[in-house]
mmCIF file of C-alpha atoms and ligand atoms in Angstrom:
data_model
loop_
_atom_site.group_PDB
_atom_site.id
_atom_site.type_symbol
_atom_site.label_atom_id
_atom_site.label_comp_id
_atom_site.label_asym_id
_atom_site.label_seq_id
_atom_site.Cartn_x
_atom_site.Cartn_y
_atom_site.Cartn_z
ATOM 1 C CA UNK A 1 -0.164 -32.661 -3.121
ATOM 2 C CA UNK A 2 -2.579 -34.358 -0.912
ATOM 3 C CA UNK A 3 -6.365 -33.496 -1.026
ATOM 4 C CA UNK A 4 -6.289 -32.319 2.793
ATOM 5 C CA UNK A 5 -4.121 -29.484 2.001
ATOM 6 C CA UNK A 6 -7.614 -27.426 0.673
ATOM 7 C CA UNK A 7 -10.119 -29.356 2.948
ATOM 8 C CA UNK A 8 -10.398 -26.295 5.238
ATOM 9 C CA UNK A 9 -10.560 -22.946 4.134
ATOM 10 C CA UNK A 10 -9.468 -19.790 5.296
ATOM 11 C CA UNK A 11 -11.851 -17.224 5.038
ATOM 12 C CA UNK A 12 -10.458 -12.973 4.565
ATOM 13 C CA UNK A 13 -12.614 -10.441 5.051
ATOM 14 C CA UNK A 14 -11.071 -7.509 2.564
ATOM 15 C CA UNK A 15 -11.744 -3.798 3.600
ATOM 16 C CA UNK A 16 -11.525 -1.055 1.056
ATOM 17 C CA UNK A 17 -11.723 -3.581 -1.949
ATOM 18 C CA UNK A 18 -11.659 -1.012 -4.339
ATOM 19 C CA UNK A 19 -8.359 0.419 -3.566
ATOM 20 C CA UNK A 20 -5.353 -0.312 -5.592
ATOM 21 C CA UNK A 21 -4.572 -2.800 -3.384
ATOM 22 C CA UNK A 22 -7.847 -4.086 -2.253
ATOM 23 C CA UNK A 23 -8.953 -4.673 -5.207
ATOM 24 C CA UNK A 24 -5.527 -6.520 -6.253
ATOM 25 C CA UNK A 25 -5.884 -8.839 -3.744
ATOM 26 C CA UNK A 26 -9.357 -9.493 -4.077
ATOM 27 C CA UNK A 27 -8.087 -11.072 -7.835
ATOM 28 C CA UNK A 28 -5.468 -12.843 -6.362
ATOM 29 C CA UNK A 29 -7.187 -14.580 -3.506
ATOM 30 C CA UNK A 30 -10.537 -15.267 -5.347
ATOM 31 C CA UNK A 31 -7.448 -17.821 -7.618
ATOM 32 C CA UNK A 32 -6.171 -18.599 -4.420
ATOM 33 C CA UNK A 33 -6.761 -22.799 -3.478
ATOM 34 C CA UNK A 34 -8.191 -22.777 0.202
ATOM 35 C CA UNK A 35 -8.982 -19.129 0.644
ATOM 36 C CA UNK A 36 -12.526 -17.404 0.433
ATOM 37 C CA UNK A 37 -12.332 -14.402 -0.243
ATOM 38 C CA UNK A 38 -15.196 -11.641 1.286
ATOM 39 C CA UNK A 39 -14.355 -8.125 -0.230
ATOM 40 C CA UNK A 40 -15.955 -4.635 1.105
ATOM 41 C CA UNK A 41 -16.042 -1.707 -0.572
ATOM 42 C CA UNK A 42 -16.562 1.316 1.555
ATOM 43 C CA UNK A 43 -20.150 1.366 0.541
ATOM 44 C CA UNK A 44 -20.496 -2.122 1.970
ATOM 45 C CA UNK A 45 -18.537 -1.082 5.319
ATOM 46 C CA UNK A 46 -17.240 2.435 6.092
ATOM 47 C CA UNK A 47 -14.637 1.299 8.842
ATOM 48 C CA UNK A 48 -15.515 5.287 10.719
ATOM 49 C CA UNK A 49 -19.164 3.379 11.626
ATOM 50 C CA UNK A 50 -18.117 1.187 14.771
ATOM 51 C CA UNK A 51 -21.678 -0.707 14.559
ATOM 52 C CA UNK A 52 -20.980 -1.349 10.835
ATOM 53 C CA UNK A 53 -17.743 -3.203 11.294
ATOM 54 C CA UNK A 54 -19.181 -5.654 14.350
ATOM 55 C CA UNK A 55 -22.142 -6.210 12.153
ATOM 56 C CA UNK A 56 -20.228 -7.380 8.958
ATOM 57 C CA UNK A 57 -17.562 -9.041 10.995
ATOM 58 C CA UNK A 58 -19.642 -11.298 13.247
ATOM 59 C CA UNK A 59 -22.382 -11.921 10.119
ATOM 60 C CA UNK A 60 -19.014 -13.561 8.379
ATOM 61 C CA UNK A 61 -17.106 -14.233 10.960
ATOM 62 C CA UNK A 62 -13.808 -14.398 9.287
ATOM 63 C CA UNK A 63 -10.364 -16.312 9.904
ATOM 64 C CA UNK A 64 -8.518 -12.765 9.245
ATOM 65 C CA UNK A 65 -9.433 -9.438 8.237
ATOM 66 C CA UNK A 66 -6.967 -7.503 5.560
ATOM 67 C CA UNK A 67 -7.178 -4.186 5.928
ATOM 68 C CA UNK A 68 -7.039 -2.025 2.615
ATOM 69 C CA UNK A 69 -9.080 0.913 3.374
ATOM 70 C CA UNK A 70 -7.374 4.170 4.191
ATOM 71 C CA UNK A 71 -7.235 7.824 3.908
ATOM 72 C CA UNK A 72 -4.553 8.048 1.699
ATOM 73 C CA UNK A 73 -4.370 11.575 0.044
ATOM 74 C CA UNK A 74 -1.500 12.989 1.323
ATOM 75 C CA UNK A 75 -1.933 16.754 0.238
ATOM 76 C CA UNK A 76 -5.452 16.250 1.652
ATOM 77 C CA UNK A 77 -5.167 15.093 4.880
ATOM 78 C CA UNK A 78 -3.490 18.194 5.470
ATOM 79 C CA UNK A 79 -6.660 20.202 4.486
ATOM 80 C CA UNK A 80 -8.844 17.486 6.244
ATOM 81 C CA UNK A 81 -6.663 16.489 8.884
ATOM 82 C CA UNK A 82 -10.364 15.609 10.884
ATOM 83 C CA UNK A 83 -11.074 13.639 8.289
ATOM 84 C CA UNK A 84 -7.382 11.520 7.933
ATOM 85 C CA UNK A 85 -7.570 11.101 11.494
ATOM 86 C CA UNK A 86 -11.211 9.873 11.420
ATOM 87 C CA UNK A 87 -9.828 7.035 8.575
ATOM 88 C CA UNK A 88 -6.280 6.198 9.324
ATOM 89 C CA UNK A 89 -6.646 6.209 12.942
ATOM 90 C CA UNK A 90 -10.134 6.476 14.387
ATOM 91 C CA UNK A 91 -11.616 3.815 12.025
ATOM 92 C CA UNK A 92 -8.451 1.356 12.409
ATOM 93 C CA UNK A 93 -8.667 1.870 16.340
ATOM 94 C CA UNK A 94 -11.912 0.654 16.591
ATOM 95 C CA UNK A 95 -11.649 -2.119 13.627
ATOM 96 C CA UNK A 96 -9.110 -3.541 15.787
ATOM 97 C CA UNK A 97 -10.678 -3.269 19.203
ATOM 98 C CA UNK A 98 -14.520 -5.094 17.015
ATOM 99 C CA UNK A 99 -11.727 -7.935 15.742
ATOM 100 C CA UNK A 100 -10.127 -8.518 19.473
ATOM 101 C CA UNK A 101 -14.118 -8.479 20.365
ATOM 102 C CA UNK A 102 -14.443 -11.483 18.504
ATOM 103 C CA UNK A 103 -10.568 -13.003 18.124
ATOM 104 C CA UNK A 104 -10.382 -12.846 14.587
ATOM 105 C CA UNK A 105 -6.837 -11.806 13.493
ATOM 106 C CA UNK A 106 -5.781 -8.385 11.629
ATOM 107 C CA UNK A 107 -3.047 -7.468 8.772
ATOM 108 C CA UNK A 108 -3.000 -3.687 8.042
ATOM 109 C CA UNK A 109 -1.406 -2.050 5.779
ATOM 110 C CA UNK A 110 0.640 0.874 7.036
ATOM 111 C CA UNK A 111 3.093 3.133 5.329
ATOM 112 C CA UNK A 112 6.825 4.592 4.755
ATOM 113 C CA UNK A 113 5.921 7.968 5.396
ATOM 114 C CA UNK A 114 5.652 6.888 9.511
ATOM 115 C CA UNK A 115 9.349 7.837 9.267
ATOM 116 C CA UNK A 116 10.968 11.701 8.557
ATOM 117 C CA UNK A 117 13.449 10.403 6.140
ATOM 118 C CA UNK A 118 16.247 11.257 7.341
ATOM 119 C CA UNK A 119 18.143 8.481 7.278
ATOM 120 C CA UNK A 120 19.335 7.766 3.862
ATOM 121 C CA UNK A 121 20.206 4.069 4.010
ATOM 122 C CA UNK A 122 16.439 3.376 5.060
ATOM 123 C CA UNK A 123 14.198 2.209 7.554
ATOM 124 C CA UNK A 124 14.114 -0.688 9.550
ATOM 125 C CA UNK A 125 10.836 -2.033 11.450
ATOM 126 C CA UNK A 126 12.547 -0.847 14.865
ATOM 127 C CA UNK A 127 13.377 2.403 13.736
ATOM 128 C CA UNK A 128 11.474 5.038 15.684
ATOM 129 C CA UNK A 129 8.532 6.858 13.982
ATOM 130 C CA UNK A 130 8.424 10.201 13.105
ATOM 131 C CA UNK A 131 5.867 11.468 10.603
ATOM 132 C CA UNK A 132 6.292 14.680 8.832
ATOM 133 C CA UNK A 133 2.459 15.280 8.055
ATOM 134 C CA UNK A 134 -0.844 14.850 8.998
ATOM 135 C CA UNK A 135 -1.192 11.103 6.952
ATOM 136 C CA UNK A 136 1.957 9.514 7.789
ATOM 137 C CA UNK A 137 0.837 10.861 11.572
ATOM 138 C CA UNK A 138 -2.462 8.985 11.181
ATOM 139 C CA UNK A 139 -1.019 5.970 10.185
ATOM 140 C CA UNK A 140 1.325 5.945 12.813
ATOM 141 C CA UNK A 141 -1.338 6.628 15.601
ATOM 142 C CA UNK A 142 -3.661 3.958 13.897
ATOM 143 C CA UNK A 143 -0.888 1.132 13.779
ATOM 144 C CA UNK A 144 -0.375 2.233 17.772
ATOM 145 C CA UNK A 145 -4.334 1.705 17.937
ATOM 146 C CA UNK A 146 -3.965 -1.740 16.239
ATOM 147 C CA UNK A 147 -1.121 -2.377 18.914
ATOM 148 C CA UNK A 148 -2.928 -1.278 22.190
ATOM 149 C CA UNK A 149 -6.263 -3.323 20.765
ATOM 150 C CA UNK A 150 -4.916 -7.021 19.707
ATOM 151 C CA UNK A 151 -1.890 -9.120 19.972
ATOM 152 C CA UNK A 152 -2.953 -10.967 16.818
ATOM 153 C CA UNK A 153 -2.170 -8.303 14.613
ATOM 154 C CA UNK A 154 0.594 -7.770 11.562
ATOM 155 C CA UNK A 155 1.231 -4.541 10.506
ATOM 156 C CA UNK A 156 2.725 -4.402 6.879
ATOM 157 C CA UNK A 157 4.264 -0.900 6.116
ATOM 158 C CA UNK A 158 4.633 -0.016 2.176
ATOM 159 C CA UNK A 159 5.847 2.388 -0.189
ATOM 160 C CA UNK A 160 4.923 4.377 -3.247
ATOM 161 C CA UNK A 161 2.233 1.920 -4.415
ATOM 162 C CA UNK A 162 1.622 1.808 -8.477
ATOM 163 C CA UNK A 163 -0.847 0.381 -10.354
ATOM 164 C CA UNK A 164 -3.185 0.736 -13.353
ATOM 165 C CA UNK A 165 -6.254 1.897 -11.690
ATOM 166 C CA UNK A 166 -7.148 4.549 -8.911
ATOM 167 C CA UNK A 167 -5.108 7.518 -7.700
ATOM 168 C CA UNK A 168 -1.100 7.089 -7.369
ATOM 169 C CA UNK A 169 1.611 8.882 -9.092
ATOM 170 C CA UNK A 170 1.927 6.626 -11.926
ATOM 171 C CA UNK A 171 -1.252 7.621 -13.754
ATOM 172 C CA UNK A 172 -0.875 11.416 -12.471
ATOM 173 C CA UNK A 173 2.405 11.551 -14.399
ATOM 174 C CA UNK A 174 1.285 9.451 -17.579
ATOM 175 C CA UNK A 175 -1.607 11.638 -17.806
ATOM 176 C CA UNK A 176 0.497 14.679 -17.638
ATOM 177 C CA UNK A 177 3.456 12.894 -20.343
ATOM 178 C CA UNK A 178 0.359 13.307 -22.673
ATOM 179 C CA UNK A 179 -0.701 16.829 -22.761
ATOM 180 C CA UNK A 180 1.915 18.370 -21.224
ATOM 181 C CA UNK A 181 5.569 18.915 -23.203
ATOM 182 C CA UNK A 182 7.350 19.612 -20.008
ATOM 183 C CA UNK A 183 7.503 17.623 -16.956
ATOM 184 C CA UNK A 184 8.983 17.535 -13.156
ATOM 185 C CA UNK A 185 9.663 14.883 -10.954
ATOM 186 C CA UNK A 186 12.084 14.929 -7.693
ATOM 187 C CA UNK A 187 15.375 14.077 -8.156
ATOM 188 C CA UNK A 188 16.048 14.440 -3.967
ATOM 189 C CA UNK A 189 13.153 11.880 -2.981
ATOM 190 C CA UNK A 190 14.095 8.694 -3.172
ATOM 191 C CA UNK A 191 12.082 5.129 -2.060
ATOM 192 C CA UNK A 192 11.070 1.851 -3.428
ATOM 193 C CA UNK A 193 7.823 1.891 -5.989
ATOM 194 C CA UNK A 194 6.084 -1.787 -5.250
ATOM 195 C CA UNK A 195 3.039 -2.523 -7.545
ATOM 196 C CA UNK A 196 -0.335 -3.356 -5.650
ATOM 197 C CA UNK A 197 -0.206 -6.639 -6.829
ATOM 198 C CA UNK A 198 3.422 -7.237 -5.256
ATOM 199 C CA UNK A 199 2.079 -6.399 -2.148
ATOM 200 C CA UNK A 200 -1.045 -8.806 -2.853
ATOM 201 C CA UNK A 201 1.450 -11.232 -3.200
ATOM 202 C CA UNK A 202 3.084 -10.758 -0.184
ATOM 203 C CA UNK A 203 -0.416 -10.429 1.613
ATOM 204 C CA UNK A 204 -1.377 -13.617 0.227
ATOM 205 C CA UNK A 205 2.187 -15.488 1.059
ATOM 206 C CA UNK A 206 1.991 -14.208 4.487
ATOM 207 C CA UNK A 207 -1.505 -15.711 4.777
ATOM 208 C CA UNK A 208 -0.574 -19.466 3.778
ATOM 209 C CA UNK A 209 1.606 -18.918 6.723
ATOM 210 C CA UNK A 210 -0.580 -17.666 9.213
ATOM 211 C CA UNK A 211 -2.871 -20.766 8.565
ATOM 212 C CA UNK A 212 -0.129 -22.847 10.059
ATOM 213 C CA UNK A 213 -0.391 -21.327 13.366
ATOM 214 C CA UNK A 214 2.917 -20.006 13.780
ATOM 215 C CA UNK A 215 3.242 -17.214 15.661
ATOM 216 C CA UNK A 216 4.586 -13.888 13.715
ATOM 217 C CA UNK A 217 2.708 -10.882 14.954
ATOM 218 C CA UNK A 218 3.629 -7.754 14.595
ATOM 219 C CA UNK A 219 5.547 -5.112 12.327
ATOM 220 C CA UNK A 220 7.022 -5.827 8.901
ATOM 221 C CA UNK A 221 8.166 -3.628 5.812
ATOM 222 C CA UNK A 222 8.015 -4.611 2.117
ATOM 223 C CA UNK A 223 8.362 -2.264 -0.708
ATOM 224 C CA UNK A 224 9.732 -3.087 -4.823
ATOM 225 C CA UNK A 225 13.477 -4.000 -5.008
ATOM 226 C CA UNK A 226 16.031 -1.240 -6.365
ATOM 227 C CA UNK A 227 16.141 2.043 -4.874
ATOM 228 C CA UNK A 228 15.144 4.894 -7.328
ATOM 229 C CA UNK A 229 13.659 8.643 -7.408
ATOM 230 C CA UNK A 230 10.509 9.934 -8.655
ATOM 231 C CA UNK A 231 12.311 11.174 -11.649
ATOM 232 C CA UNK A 232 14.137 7.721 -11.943
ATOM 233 C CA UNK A 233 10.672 6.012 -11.640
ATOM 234 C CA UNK A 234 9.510 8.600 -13.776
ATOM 235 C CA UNK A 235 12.085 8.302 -16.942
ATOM 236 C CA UNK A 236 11.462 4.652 -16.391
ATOM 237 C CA UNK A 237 7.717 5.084 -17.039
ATOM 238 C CA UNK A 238 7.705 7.388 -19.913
ATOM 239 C CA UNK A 239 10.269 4.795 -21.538
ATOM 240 C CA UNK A 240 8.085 2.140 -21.118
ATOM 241 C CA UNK A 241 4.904 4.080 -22.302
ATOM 242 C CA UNK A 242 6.592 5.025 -25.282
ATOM 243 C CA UNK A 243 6.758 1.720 -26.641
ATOM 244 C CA UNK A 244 2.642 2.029 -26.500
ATOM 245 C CA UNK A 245 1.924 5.698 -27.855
ATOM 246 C CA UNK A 246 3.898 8.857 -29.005
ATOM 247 C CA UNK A 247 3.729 10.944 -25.634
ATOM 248 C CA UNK A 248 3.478 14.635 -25.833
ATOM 249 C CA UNK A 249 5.798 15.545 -23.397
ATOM 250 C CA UNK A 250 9.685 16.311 -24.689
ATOM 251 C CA UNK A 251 11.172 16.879 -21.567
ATOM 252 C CA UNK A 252 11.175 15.682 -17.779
ATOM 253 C CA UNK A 253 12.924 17.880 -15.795
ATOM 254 C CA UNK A 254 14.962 16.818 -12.591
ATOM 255 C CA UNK A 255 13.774 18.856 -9.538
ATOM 256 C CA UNK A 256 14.058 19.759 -5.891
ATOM 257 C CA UNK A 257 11.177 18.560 -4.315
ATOM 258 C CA UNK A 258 10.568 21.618 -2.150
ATOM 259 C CA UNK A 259 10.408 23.488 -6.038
ATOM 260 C CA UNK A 260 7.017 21.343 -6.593
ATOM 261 C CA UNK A 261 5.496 23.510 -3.818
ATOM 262 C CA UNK A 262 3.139 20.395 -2.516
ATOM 263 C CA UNK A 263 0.927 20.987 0.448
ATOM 264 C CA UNK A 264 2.030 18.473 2.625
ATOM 265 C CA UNK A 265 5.909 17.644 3.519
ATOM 266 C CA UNK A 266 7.118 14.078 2.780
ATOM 267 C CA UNK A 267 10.070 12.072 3.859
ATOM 268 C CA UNK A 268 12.912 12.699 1.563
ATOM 269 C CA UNK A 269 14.507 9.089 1.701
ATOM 270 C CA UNK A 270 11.682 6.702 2.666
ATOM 271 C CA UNK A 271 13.402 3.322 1.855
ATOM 272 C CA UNK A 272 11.959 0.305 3.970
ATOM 273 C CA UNK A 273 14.415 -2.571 4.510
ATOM 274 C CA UNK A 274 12.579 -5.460 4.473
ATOM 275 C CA UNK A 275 15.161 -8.425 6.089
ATOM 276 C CA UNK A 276 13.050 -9.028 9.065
ATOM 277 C CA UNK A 277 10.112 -9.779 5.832
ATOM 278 C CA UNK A 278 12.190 -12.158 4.223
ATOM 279 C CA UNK A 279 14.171 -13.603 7.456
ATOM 280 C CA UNK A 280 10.468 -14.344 8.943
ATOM 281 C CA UNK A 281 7.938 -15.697 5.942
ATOM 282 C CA UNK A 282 11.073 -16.278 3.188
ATOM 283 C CA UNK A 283 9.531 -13.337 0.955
ATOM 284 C CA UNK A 284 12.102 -11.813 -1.104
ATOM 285 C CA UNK A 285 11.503 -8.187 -3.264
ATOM 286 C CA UNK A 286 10.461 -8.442 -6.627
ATOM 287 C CA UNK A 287 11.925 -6.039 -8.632
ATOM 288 C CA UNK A 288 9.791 -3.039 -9.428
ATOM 289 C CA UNK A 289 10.916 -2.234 -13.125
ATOM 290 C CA UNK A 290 9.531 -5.607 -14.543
ATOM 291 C CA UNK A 291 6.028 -4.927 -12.589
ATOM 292 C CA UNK A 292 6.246 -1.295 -14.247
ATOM 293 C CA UNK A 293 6.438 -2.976 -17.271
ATOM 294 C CA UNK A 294 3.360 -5.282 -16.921
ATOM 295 C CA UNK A 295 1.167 -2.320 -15.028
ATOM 296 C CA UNK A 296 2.203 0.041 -18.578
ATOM 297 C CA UNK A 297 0.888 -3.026 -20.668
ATOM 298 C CA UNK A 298 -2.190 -3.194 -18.924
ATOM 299 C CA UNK A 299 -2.595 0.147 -19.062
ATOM 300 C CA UNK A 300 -2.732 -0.122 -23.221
ATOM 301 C CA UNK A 301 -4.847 -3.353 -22.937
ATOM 302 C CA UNK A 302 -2.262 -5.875 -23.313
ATOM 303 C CA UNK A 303 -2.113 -8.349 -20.788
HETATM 304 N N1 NAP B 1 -0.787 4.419 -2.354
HETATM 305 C C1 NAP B 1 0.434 4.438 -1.830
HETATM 306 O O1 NAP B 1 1.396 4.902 -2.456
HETATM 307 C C2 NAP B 1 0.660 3.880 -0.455
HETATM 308 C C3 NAP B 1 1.936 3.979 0.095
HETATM 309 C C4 NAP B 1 2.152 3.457 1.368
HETATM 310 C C5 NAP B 1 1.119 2.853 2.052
HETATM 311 N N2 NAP B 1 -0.107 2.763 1.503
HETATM 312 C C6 NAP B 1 -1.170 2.111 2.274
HETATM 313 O O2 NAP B 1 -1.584 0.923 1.608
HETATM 314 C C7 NAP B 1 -2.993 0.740 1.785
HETATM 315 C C8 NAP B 1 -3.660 0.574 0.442
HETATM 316 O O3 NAP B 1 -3.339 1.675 -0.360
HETATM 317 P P1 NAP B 1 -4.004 1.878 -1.783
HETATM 318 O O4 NAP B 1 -3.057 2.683 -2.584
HETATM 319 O O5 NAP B 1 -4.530 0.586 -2.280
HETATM 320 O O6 NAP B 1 -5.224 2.804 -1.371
HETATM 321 P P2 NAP B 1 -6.383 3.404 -2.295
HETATM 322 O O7 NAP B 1 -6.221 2.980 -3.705
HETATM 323 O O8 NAP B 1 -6.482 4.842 -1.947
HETATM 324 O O9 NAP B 1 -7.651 2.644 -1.723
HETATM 325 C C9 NAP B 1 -8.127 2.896 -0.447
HETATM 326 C C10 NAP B 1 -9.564 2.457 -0.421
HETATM 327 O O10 NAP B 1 -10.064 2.724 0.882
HETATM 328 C C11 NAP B 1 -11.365 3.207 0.721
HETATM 329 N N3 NAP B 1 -11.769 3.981 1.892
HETATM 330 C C12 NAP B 1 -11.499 5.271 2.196
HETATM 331 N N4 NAP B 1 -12.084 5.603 3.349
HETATM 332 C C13 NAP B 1 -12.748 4.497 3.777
HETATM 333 C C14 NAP B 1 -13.543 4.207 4.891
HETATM 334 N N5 NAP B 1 -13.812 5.144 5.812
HETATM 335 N N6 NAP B 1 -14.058 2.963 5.027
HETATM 336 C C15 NAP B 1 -13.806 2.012 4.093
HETATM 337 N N7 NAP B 1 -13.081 2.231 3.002
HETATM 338 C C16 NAP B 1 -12.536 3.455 2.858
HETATM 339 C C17 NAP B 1 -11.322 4.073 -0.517
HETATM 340 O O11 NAP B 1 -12.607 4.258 -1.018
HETATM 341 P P3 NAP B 1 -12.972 5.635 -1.759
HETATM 342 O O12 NAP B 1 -12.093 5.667 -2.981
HETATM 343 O O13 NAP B 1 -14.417 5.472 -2.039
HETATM 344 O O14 NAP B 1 -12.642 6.732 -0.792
HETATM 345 C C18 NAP B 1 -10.447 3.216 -1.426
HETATM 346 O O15 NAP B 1 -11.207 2.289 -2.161
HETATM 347 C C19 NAP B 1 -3.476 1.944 2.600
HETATM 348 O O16 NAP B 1 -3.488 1.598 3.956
HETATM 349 C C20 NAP B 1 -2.395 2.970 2.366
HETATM 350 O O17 NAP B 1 -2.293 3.906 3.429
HETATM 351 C C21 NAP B 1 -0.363 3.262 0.254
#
């Protein structure tokens, strides 16, 4: 490879750097030849403060900004739908509008619960929007924010994000496997679990890209390959935990979603198709039950 290839180097701002994913691709780039990584925690920039964002943005003055921060409780945004709104729309709006300000280029991450689920053999990028609740409603409004505010701009929606750190449904369900002897999971919800450092990967691939100059704004969809349930994602799990520790729990139980009386309604098929993804940057799915595996043996320390 010639020495030019990492003469120049593309500079990412990071937002929400803690997240699951933020803080995924804050690993992955910082091993990445020719990127420089600048990751923000919400401490260091709370995208709600408008003066906030133009300060950090033109002090670094980045080649793109990756967008990672987000409201993302789903149950809570129904409670706080001010506060969702504030996040997932408000803050995104006027992140967008401080990067057109300066022409500095913005991938977001959006989500699969845009859609109402209806449509059982999932969602493609064109597909019209139709949010059930108030998050997947924010999202959608913020990604129409992003739209309005800059051309430059590549939305990627995902779904049912896993990893071995923060909040997701993962950790809520292996905590439960081990004091609990019975548990639930919907057998009527089905998607695509992607691990945060999948969709790293993808960030980062779809980054080498950008840095050629091609031209590939706007929406795209990625999410783990193989279709499952939560209980299918769930038995998968609690197999693959087993090998690690003797688990309380003796039973999962197959249920209808509407018996696990959550707060907020989600999408009950939320499947992203993700040809457009692959057709466009040549980035295929990566299966999601060998990236369970590796999250569960990170989880008991062995990487
Ligand atoms: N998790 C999923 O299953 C899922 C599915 C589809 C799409 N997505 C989308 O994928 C993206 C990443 O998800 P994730 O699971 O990595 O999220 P996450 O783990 O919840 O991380 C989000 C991060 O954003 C930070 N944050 C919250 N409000 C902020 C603000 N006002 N300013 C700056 N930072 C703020 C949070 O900090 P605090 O913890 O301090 O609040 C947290 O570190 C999000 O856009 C999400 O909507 C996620």
């Amino acid at each position: 490879m010639s020495a030019s290839v990492y003469t120049t180097s593309a500079k990412v701002v990071i937002l929400g750097a803690a997240g699951q994913v933020g803080h995924a691709l804050t690993e992955l780039l910082e091993q990445a030849p020719g990127i420089e990584p600048v990751p923000l925690n919400r401490r260091q920039l709370d995208i709600t403060d408008a003066s906030a964002i133009q300060d950090q943005l033109s002090r670094h003055l980045p080649d793109y900004v990756v967008n990672c921060a987000g409201f993302n409780r789903v149950d809570a945004a129904e409670r706080q739908p001010d506060r969702s709104m504030a996040v997932n729309r408000d803050g995104v709006g006027q992140l967008a509008q401080a990067c057109a300000a300066l022409s500095i280029p913005l991938l977001q991450l959006s989500s699969d619960y845009v859609f109402d689920g209806h449509y059982a053999s999932g969602y493609s990028e064109d597909d019209e929007a139709s949010p059930l609740g108030v998050f997947g409603r924010s999202k959608w409004e913020g990604e129409e924010a992003i739209r309005r505010a800059l051309t430059q701009h590549l939305i990627l929606r995902v779904s049912w994000i896993f990893s071995a750190r923060g909040d997701n449904y993962l950790l809520r369900m292996l905590e439960r496997a081990r004091h609990e002897a019975v548990i639930e999971a919907a057998d009527d919800r089905r998607g695509c679990p992607t691990s945060a450092d999948d969709v790293a990967r993808v960030i980062l691939a779809i980054l080498r890209q950008l840095t050629c100059g091609i031209n590939v704004w706007g929406t795209y969809h990625y999410c783990g390959a193989e279709i499952t349930t939560r209980y299918g994602f769930c038995e998968a799990l609690l197999a693959a935990a087993r090998q690690y520790e003797e688990l309380k729990v003796q039973q999962l139980k197959p249920v209808a979603a509407a018996n696990l009386n959550a707060l907020a309604q989600r999408p009950a098929s939320s499947v992203l198709k993700c040809r457009k993804l692959l057709a466009t940057f040549g980035i295929r799915q990566r299966p999601w039950r060998s990236e369970l595996q590796r999250v569960v043996r990170e989880i008991y320390g062995e990487h």
